[in-house]
CSV table of C-alpha atoms in Angstrom, one decimal:
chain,number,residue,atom,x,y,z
A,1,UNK,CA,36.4,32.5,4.9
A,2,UNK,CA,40.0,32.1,3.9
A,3,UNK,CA,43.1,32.4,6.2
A,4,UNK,CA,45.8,35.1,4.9
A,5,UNK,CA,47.9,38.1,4.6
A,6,UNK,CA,49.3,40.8,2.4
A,7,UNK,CA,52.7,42.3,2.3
A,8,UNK,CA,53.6,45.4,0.3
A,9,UNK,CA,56.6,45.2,-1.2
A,10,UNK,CA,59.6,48.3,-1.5
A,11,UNK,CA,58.3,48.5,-5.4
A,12,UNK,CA,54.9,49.5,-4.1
A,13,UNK,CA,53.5,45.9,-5.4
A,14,UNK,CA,52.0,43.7,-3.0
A,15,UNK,CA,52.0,39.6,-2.5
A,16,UNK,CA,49.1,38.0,-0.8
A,17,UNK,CA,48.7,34.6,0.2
A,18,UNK,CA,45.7,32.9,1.1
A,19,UNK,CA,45.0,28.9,2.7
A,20,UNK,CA,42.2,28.0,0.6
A,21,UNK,CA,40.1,24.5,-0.2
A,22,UNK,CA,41.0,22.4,-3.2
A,23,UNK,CA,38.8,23.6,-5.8
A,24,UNK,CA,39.1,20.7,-7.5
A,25,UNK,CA,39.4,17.7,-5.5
A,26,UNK,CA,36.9,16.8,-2.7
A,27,UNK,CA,37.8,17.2,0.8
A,28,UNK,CA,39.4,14.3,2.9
A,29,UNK,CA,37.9,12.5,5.5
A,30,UNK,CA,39.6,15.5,8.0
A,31,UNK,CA,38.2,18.0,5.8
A,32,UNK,CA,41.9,19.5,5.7
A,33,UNK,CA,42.7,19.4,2.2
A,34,UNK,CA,43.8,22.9,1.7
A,35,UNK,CA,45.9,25.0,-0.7
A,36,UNK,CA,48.3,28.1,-0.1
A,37,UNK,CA,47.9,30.0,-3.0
A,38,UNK,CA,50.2,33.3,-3.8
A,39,UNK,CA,49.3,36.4,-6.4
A,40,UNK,CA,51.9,38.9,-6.9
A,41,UNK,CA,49.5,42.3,-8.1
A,42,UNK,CA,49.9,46.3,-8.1
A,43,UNK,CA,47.4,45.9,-4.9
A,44,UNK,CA,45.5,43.4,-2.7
A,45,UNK,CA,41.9,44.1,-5.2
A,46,UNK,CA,44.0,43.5,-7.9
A,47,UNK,CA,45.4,40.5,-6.3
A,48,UNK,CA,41.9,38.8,-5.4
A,49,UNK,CA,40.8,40.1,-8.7
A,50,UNK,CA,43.0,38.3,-10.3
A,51,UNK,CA,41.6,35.0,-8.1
A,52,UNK,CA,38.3,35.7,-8.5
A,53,UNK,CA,38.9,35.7,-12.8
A,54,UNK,CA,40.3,32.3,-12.3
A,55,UNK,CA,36.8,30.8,-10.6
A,56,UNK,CA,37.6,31.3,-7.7
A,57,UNK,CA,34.6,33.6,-6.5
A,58,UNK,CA,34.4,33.7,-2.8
A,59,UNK,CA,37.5,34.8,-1.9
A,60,UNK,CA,37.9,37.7,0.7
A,61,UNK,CA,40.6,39.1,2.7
A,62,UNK,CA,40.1,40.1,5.8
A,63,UNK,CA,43.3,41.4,7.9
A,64,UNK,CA,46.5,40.2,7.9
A,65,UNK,CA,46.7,36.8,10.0
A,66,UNK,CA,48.7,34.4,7.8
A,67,UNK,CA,51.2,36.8,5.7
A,68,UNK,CA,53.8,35.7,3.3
A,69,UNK,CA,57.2,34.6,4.6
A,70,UNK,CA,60.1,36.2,2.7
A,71,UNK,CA,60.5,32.5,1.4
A,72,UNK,CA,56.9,32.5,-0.2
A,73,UNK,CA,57.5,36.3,-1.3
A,74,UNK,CA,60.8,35.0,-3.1
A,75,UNK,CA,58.9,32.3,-4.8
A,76,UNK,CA,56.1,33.9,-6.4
A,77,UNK,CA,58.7,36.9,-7.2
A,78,UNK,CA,60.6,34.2,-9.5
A,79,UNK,CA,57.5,33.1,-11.3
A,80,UNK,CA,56.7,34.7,-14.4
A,81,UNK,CA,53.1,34.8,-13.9
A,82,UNK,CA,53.4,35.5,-10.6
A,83,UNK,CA,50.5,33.4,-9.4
A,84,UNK,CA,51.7,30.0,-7.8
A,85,UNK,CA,50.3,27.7,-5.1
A,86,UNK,CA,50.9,24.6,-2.9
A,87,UNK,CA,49.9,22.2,-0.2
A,88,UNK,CA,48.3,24.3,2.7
A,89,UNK,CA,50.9,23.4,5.6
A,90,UNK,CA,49.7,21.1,8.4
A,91,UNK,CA,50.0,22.9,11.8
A,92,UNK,CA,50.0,19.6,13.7
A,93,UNK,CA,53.2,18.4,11.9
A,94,UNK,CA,56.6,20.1,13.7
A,95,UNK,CA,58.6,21.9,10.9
A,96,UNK,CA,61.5,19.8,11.3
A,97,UNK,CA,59.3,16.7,9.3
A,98,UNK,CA,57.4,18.8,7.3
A,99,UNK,CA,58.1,17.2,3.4
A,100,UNK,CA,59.0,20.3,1.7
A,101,UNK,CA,57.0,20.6,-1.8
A,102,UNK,CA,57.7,22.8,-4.7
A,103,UNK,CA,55.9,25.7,-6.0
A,104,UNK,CA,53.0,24.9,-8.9
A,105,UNK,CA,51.5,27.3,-11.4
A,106,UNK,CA,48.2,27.9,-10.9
A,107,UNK,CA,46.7,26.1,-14.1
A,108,UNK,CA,48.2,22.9,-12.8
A,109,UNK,CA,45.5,23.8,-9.9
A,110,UNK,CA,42.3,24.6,-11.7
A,111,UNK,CA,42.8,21.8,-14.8
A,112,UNK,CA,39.8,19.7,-14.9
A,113,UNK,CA,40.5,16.1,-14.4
A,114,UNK,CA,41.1,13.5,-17.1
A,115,UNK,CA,38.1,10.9,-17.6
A,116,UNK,CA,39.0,7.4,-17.2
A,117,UNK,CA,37.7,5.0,-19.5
């Protein structure tokens, strides 16, 4: 089950983010290898909708444990598809030496992987 949260926004939209695994890559020795992925929608079906037409199937919501931060809110605000995601954060790493990534779109995410010849 994914980790996440909703917030509704003053426009009556809503952002919900959600730690999820790598869909495409496999896991890492840890089994850690997360994403945080964001979806900007007019609700939270919507929202997972909008997930689950992507291939991502099993995805659920259940309460509100891991909302957006108003930085996260800001950053899928500013995307035009509103639909962005990143590197799950580690918990184990203090905040002060977390490496801060950027934002990706969400086809960078589901792109199939080149074959090497």
């Amino acid at each position: 089950m994914a980790v996440g949260g909703f917030c509704k926004l003053p426009s009556g939209s809503v952002v919900v983010a959600l730690n999820l695994p790598r869909p495409t890559a496999p896991t890492t020795a840890a089994g850690l290898d997360g994403v945080r992925v964001l979806v900007l929608a007019q609700n939270r079906a919507r929202a997972l909708t909008r997930l689950r037409n992507l291939g991502l199937r099993a995805v659920y919501l259940r309460g509100n444990a891991a909302p957006p931060t108003p930085d996260e809110i800001t950053a899928v605000l500013h995307h035009p598809d509103g639909l962005i995601w990143r590197t799950a954060p580690d918990n184990s790493v203090p905040p002060a030496l977390e490496r801060t990534e950027l934002w990706h779109p969400i086809r960078s995410l589901l792109r199939r992987p080149t074959a090497r010849v």
